[in-house]
mmCIF file of C-alpha atoms and ligand atoms in Angstrom:
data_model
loop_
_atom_site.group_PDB
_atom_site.id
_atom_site.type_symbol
_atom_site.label_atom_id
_atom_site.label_comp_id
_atom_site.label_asym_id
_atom_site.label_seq_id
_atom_site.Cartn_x
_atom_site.Cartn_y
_atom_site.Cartn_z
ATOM 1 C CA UNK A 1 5.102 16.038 -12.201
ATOM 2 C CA UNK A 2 4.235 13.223 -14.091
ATOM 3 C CA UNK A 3 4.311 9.414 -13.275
ATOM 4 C CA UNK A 4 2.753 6.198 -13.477
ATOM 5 C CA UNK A 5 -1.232 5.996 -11.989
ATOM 6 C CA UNK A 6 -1.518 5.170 -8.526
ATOM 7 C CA UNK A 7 -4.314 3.015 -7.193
ATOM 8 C CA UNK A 8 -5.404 3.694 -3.729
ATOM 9 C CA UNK A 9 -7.998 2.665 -1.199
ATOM 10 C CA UNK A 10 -9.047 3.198 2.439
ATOM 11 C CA UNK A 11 -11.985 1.186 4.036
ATOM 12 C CA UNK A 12 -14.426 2.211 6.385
ATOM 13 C CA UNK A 13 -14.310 1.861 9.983
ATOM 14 C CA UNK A 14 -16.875 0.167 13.212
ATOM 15 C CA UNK A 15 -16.039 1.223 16.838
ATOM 16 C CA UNK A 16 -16.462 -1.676 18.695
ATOM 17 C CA UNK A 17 -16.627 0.466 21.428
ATOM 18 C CA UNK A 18 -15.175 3.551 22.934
ATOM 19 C CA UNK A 19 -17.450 6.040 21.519
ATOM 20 C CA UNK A 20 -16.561 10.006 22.150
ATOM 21 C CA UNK A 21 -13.682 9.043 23.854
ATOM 22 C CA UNK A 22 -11.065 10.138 21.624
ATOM 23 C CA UNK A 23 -10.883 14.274 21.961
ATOM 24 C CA UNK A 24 -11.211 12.761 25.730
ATOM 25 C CA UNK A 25 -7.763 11.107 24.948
ATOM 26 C CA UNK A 26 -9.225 8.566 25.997
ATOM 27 C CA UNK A 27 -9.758 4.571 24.597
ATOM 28 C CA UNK A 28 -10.940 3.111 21.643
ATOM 29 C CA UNK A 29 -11.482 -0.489 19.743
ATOM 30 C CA UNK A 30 -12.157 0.316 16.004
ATOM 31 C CA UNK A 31 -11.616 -2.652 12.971
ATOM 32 C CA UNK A 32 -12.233 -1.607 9.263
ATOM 33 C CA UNK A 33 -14.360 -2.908 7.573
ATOM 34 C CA UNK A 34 -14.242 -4.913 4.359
ATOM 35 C CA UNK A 35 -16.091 -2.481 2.228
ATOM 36 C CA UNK A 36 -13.683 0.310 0.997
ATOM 37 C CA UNK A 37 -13.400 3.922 -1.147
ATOM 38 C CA UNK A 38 -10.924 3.452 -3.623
ATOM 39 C CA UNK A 39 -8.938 6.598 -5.734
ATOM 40 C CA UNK A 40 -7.118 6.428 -8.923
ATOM 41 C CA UNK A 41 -4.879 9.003 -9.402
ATOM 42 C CA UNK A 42 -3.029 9.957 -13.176
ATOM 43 C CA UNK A 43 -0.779 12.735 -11.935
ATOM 44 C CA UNK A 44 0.276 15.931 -14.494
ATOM 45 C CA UNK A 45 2.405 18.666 -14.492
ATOM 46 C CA UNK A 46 -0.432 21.013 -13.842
ATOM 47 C CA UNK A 47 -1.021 23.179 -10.815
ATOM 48 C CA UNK A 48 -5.093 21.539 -9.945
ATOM 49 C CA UNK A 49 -6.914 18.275 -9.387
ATOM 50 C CA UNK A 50 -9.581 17.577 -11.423
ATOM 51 C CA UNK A 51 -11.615 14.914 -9.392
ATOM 52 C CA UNK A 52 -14.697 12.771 -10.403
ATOM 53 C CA UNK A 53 -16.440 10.626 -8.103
ATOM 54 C CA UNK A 54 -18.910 7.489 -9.390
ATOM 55 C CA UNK A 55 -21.261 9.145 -6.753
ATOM 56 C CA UNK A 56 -21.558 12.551 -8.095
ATOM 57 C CA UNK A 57 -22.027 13.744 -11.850
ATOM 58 C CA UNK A 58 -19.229 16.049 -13.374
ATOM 59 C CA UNK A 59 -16.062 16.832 -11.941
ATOM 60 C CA UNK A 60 -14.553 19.541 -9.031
ATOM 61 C CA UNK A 61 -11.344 21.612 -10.177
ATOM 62 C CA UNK A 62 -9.263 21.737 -7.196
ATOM 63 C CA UNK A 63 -6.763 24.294 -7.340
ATOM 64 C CA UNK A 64 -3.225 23.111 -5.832
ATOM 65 C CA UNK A 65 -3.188 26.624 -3.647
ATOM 66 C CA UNK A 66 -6.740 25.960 -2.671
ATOM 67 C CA UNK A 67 -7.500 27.491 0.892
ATOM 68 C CA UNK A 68 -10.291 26.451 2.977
ATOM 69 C CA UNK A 69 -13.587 27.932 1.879
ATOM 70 C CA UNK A 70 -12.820 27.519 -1.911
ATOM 71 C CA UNK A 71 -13.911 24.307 -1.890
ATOM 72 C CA UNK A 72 -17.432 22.518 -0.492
ATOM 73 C CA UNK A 73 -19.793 19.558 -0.276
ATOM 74 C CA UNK A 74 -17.786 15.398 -0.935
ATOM 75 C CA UNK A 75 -14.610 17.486 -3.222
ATOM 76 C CA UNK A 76 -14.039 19.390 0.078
ATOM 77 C CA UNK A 77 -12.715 16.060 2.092
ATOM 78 C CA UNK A 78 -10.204 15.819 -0.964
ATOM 79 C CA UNK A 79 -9.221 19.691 -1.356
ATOM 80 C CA UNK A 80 -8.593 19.526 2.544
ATOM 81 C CA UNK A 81 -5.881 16.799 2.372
ATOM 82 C CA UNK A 82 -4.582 18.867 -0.706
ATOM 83 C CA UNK A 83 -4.328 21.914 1.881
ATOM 84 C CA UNK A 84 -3.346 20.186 4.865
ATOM 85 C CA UNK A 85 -0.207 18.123 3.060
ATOM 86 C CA UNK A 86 0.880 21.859 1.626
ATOM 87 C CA UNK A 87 0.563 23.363 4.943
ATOM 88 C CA UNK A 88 3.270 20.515 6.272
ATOM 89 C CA UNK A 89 5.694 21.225 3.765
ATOM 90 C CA UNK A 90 5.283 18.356 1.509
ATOM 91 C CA UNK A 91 4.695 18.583 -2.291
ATOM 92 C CA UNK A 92 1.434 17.752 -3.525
ATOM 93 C CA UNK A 93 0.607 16.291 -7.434
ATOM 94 C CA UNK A 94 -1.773 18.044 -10.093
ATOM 95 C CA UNK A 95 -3.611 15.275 -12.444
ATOM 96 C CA UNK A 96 -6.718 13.779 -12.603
ATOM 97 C CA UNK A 97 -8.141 11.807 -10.010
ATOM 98 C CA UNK A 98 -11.250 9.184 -10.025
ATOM 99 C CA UNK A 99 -12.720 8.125 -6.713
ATOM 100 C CA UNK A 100 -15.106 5.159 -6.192
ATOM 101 C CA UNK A 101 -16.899 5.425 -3.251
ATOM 102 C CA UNK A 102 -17.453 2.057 -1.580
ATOM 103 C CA UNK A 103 -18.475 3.336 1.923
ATOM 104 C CA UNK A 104 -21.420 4.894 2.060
ATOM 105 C CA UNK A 105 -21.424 8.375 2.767
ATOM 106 C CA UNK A 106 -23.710 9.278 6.237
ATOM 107 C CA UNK A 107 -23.526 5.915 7.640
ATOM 108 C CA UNK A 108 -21.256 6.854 10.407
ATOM 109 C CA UNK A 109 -18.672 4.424 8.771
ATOM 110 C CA UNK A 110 -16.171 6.899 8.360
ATOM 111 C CA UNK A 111 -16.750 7.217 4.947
ATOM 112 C CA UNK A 112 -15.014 11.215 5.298
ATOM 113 C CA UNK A 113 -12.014 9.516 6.721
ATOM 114 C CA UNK A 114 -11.418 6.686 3.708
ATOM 115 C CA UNK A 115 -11.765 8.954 1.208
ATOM 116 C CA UNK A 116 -9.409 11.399 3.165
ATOM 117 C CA UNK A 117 -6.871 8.547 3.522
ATOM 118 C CA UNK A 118 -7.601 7.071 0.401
ATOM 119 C CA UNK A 119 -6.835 10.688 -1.114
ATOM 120 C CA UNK A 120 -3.670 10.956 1.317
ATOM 121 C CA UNK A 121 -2.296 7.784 0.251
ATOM 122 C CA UNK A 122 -2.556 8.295 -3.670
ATOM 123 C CA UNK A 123 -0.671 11.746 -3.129
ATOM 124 C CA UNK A 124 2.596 10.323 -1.214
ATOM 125 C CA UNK A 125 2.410 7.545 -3.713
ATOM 126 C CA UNK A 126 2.426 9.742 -6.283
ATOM 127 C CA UNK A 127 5.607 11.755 -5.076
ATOM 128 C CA UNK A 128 7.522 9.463 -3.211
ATOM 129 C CA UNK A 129 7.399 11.597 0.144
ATOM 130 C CA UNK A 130 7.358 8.904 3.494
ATOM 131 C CA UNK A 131 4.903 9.674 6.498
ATOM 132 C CA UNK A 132 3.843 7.164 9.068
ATOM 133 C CA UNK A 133 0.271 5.908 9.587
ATOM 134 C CA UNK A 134 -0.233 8.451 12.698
ATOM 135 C CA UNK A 135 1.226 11.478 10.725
ATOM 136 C CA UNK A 136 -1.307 10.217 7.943
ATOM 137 C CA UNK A 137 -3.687 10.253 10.828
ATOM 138 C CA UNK A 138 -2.826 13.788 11.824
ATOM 139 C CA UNK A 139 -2.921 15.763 8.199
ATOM 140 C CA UNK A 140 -6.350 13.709 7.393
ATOM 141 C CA UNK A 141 -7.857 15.279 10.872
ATOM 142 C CA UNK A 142 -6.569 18.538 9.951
ATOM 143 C CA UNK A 143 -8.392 18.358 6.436
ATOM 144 C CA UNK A 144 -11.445 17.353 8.196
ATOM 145 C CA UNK A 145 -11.236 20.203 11.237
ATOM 146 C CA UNK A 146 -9.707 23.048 9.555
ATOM 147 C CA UNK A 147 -10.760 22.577 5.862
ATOM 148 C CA UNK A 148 -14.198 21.275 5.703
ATOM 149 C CA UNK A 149 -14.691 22.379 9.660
ATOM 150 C CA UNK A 150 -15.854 19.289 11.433
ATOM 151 C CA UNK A 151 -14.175 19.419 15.239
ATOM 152 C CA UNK A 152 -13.793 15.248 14.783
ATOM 153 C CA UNK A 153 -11.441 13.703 16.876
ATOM 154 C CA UNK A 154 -8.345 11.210 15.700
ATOM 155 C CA UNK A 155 -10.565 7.385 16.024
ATOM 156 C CA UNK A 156 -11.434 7.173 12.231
ATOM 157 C CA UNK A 157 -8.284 8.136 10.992
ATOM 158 C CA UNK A 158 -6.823 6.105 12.910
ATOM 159 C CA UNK A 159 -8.913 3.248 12.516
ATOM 160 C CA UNK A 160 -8.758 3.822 8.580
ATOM 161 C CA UNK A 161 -4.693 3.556 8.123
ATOM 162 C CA UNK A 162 -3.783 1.587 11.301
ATOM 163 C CA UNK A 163 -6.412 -1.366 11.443
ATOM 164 C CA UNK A 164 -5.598 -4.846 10.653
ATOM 165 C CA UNK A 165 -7.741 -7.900 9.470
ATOM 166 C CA UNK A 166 -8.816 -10.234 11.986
ATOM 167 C CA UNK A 167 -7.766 -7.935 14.988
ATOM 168 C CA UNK A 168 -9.092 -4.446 16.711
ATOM 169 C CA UNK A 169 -7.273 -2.159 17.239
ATOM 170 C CA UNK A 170 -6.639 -0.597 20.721
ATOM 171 C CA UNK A 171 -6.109 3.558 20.392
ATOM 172 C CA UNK A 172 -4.935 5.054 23.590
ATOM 173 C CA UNK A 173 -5.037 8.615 22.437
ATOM 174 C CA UNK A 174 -3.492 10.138 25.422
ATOM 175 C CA UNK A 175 -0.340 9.356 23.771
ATOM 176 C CA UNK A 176 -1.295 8.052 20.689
ATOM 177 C CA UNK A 177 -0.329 4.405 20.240
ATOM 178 C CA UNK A 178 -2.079 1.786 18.854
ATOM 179 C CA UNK A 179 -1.776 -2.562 19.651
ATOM 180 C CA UNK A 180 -3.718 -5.555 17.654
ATOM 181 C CA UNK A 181 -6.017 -7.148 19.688
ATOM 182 C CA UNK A 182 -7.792 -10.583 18.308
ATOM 183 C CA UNK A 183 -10.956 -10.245 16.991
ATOM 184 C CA UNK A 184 -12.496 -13.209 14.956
ATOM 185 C CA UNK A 185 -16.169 -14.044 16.312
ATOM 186 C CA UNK A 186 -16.418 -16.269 13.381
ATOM 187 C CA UNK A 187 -13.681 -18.586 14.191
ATOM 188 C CA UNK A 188 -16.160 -19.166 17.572
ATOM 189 C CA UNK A 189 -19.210 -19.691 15.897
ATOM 190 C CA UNK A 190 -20.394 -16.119 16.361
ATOM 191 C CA UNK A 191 -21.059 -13.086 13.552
ATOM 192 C CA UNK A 192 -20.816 -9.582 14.420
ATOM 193 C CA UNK A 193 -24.012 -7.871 12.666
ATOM 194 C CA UNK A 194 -23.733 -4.465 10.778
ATOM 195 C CA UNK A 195 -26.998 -2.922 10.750
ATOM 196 C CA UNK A 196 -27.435 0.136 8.802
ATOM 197 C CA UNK A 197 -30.388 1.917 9.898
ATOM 198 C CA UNK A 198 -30.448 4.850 6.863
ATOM 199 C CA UNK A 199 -31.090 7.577 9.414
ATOM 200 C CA UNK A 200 -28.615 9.584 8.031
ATOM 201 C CA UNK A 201 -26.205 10.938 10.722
ATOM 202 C CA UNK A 202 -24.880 14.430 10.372
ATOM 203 C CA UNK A 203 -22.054 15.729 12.701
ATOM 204 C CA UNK A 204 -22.385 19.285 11.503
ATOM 205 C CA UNK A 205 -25.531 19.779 12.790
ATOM 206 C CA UNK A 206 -23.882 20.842 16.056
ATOM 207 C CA UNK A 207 -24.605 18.163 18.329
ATOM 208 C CA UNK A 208 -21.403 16.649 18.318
ATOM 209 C CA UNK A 209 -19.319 20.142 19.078
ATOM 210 C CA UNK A 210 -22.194 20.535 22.169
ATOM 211 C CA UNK A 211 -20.967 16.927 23.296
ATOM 212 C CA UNK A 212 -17.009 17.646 23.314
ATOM 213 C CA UNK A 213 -17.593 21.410 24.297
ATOM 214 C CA UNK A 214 -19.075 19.326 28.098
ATOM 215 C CA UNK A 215 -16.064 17.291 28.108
ATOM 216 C CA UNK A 216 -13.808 20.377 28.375
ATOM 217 C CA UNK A 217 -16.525 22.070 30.343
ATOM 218 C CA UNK A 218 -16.361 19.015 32.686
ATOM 219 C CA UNK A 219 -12.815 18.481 32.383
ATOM 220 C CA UNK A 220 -11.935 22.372 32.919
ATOM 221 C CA UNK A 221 -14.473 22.246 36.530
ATOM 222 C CA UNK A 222 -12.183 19.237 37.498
ATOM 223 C CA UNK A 223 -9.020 21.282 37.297
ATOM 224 C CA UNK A 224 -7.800 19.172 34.364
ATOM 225 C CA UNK A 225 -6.994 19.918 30.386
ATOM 226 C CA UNK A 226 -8.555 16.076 29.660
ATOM 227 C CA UNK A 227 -11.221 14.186 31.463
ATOM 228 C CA UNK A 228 -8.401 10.770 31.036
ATOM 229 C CA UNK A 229 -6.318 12.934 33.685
ATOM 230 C CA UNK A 230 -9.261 11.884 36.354
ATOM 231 C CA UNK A 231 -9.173 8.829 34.568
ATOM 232 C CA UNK A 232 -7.930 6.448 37.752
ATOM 233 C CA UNK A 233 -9.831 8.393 40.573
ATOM 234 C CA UNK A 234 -13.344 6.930 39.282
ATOM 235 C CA UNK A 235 -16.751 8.347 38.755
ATOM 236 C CA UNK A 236 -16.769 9.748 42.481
ATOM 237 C CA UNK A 237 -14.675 12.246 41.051
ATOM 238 C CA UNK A 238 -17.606 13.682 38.809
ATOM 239 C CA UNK A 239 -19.557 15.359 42.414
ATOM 240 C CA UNK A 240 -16.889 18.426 41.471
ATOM 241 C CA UNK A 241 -18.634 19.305 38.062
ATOM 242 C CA UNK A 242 -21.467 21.610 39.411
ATOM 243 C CA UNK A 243 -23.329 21.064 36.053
ATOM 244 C CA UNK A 244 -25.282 17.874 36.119
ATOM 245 C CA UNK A 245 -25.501 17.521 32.656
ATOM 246 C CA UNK A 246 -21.620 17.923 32.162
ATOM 247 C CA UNK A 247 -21.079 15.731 34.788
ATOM 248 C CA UNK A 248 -23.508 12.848 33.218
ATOM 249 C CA UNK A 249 -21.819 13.501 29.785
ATOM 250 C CA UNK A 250 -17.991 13.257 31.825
ATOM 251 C CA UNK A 251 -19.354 9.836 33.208
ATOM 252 C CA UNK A 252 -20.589 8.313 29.438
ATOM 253 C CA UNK A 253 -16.538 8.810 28.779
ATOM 254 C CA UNK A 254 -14.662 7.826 32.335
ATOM 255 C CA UNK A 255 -17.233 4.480 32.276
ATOM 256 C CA UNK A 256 -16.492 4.035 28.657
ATOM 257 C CA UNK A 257 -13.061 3.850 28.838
ATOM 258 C CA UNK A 258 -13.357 1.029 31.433
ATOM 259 C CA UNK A 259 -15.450 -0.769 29.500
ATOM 260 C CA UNK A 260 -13.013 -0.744 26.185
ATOM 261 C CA UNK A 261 -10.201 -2.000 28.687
ATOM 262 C CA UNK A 262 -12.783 -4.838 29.897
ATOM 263 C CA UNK A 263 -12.925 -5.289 26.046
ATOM 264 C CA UNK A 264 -9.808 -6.142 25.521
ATOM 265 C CA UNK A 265 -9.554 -8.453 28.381
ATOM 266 C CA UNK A 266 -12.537 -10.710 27.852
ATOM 267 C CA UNK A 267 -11.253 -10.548 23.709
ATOM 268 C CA UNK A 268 -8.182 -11.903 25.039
ATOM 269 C CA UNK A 269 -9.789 -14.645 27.221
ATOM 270 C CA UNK A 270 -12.440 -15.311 24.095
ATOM 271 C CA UNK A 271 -15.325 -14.965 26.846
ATOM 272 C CA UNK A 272 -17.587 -13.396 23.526
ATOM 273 C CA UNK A 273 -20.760 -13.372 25.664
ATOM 274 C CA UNK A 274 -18.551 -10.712 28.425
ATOM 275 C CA UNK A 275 -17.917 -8.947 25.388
ATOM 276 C CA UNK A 276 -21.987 -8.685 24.387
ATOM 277 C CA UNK A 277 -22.286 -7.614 27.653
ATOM 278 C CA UNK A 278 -20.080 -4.674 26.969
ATOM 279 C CA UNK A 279 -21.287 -3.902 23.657
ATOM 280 C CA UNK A 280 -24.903 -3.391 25.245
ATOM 281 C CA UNK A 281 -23.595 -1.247 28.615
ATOM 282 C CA UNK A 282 -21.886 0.556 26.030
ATOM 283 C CA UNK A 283 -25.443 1.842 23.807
ATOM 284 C CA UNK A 284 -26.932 2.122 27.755
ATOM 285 C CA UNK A 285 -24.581 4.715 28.325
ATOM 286 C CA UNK A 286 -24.782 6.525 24.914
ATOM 287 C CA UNK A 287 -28.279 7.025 25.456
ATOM 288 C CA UNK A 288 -28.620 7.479 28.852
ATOM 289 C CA UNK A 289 -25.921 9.894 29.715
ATOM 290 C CA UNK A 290 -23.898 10.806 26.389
ATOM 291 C CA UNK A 291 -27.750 10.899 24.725
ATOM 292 C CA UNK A 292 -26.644 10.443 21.319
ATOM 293 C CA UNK A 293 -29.085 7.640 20.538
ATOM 294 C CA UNK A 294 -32.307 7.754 18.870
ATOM 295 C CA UNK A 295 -35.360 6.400 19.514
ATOM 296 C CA UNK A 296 -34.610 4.265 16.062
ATOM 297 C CA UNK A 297 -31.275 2.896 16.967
ATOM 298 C CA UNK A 298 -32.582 2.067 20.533
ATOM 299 C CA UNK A 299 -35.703 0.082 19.057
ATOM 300 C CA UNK A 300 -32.672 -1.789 16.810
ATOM 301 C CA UNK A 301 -30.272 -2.406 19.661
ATOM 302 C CA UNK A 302 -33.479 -3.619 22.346
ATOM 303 C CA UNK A 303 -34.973 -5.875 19.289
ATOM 304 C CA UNK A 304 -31.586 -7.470 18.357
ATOM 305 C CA UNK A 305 -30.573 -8.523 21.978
ATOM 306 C CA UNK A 306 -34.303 -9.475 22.855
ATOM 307 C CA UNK A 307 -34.161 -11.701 19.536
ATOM 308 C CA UNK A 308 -30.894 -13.226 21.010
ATOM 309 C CA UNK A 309 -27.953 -10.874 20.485
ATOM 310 C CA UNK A 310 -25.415 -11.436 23.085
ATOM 311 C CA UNK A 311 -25.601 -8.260 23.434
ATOM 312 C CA UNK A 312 -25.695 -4.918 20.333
ATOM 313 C CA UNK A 313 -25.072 -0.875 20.673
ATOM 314 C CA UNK A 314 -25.117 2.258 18.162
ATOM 315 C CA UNK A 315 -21.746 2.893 16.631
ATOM 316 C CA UNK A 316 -19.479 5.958 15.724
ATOM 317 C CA UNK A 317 -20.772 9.904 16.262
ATOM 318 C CA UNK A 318 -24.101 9.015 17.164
ATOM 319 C CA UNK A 319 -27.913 10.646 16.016
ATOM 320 C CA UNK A 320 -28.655 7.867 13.662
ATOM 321 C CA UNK A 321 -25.706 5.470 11.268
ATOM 322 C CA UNK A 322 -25.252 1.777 12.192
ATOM 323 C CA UNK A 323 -25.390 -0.832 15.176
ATOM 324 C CA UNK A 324 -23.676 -3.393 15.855
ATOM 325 C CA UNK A 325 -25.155 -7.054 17.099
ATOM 326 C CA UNK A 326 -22.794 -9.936 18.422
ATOM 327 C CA UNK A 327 -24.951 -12.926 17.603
ATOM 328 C CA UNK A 328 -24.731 -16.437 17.812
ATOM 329 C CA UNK A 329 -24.113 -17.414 14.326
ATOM 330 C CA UNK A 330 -27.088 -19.649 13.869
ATOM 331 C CA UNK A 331 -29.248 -16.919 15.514
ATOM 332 C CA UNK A 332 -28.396 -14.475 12.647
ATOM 333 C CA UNK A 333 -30.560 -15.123 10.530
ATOM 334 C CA UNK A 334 -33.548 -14.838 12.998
ATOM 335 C CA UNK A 335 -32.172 -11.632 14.584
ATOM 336 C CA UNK A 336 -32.173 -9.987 11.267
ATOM 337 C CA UNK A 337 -35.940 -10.926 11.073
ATOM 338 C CA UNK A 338 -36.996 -9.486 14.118
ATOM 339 C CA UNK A 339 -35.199 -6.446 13.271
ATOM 340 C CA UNK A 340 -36.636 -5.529 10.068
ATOM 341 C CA UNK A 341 -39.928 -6.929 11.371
ATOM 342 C CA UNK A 342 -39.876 -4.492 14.554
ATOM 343 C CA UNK A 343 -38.683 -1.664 12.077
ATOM 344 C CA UNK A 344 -41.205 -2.202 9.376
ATOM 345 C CA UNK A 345 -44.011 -1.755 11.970
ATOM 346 C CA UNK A 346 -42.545 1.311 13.548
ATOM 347 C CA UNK A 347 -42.420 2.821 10.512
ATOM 348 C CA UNK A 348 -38.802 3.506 10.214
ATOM 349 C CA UNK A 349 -36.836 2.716 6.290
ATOM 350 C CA UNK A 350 -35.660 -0.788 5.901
ATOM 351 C CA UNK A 351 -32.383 -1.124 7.348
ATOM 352 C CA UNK A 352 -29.532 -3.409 5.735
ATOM 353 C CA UNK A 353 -27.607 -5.961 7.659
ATOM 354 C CA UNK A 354 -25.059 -7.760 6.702
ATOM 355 C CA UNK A 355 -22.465 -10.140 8.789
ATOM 356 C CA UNK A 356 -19.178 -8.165 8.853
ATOM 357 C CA UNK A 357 -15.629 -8.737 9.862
ATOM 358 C CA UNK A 358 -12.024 -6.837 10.199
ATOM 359 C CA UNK A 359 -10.522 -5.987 7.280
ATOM 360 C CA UNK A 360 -7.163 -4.723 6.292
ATOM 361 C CA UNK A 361 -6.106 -0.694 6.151
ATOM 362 C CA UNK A 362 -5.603 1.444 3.579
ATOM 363 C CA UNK A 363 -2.910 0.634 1.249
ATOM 364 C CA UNK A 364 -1.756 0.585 -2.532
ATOM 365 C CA UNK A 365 -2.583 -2.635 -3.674
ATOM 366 C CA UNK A 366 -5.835 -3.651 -2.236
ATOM 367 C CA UNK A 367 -9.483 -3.116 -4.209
HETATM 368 C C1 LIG B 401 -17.011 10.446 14.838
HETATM 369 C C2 LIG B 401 -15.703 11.241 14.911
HETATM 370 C C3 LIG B 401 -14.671 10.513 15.757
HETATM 371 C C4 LIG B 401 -15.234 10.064 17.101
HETATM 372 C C5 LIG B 401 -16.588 9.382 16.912
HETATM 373 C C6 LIG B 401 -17.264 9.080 18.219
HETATM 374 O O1 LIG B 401 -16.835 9.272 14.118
HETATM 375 O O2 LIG B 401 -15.189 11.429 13.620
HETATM 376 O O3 LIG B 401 -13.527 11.326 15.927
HETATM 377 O O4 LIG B 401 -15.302 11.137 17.988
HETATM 378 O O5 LIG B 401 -17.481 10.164 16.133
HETATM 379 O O6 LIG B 401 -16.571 8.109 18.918
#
């Protein structure tokens, strides 16, 4: 197969909220981000990928029969997709295939997903063959749990292909549907802060398979397959996991998923300081019962909102990445002070913040 070069790109991802909710089929509010990973793809009649990154001297060889284990380390997010599009029948291009990273990897922007979807959406380009964002969704998950062998759950993916700009995106992933929701702080004055901490986040270290392994622990003591099925009978519900600790990490999700509904309604109603409010329950939660914060991102979070946030949490897996501050656009600047003040004198690596907004999906035509 042969054909003209194909220019791809996928951008990363912020959960406004609903955090571990998704294998919970539960709630979520994700936008993309601006900042994007971008692939070029010159397919060939051969039977591999040869794949370069501007990350990563040299290249990977990716064989078109690749299976997982063949493949490791960045290339193994791209062999995966390879894999996983085989596995559903559809035909798959050899070539060449460049890949310029814009999200940066072990942020806990999704930065596995837009290169997965990125990847994903050069390949169907390349061959013509049709599949809708949530079957994207699916095969990129399936690259991600059975090829490289991260249990993740469906938000980034979905977030990635799905998102639109100047809206969030509600996921109900009971069944799976998605609906724009407005979100444009700066059109009220406001700026929604992305601060990057550089504690490097790492899902594989087993953490995050403890986490959803108490959901179904929690959600199999209830009688239930999914902790959404007690959904409507409130945290009451919880005294029938005998486990405390289950039971705490069963309440982070049934309170969460109220909160990303009370999301939605105060971003309808444009009440922005209900939805700090929200933002900062939210990161109380996390590190109170889910206990996926750190001692870092909790110093970021308490230091934003004490310098004026309307209110800031951690965002995405958890154990170190980004946080997100809702601030009073003529506060931002000071708010970013006290941050990298309070940081600098706990000792912890400068962070980067920017002011960041929803972006567009993936899609063919946008760099
Ligand atoms: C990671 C996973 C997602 C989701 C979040 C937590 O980003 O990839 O599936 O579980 O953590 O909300």
């Amino acid at each position: 197969m042969t054909g003209p070069v194909i220019r791809y790109s996928a951008p990363g991802r912020v959960n406004l909220i609903g955090e571990h909710t998704d294998y919970n089929l539960g709630l979520a509010l994700p936008i993309a981000l601006p900042v994007r990973t971008s692939v070029t793809l010159r397919p060939d009649a051969c039977d591999a990928l040869e794949v370069h990154s501007d990350r990563v001297p040299g290249s990977v060889r990716i064989a078109l029969n690749t299976v997982p284990g063949d493949v490791t380390g960045w290339a193994a997010y791209v062999a995966g997709v390879v894999w996983a599009l085989r596995r559903a029948g559809k035909r798959v291009p050899g070539g060449v295939m460049s890949i310029s990273g814009g999200v940066d990897m072990g942020s806990g922007l999704a930065s596995s997903a837009a290169l997965e979807c990125a990847v994903l959406g050069a390949m169907l380009a390349a061959t013509g063959e049709l599949m809708d964002p949530l079957d994207r969704a699916r095969i990129a998950q399936r690259a991600e749990n059975e090829y490289v062998g991260t249990p993740t759950g469906l938000l980034d993916q979905t977030a990635v292909l799905c998102a639109e700009s100047r809206r969030a995106l509600l996921v109900d992933f009971r069944d799976l549907t998605t609906r724009p929701v407005p979100f444009d702080p700066e059109a009220y004055g406001l700026a929604l802060l992305l601060i990057n901490s550089r504690a490097v986040h790492r899902h594989a270290d087993g953490e995050y398979a403890t986490r959803r392994a108490a959901c179904e622990r929690a959600a199999a003591a209830l009688g239930v397959s999914s902790l959404r099925e007690v959904q409507g009978q409130g945290i009451s519900v919880l005294s029938g996991v005998p486990d405390p600790v289950d039971a705490r990490r069963a309440r982070h999700v049934l309170t969460e998923n109220v909160r990303v509904h009370d999301m939605v309604v105060a971003l309808q109603a444009c009440d922005y300081r209900h939805v700090g409010g929200l933002l900062s329950a939210s990161h109380d939660s996390m590190r109170d019962d889910f206990e996926i914060t750190t001692a870092h991102l909790d110093l970021i979070v308490d230091t934003a909102v004490h310098a004026g946030a309307l209110g800031a949490r951690m965002t995405g897996g958890g154990f170190g990445g980004c946080v997100i501050a809702l601030v009073d656009g003529a506060r931002s600047g000071v708010v970013s002070e006290a941050v990298r003040e309070t940081v600098r004198r706990a000792g912890h690596p400068a962070p980067s913040i920017v002011a960041t907004q929803a972006g567009p999906g993936a899609g063919e035509h946008i760099s």
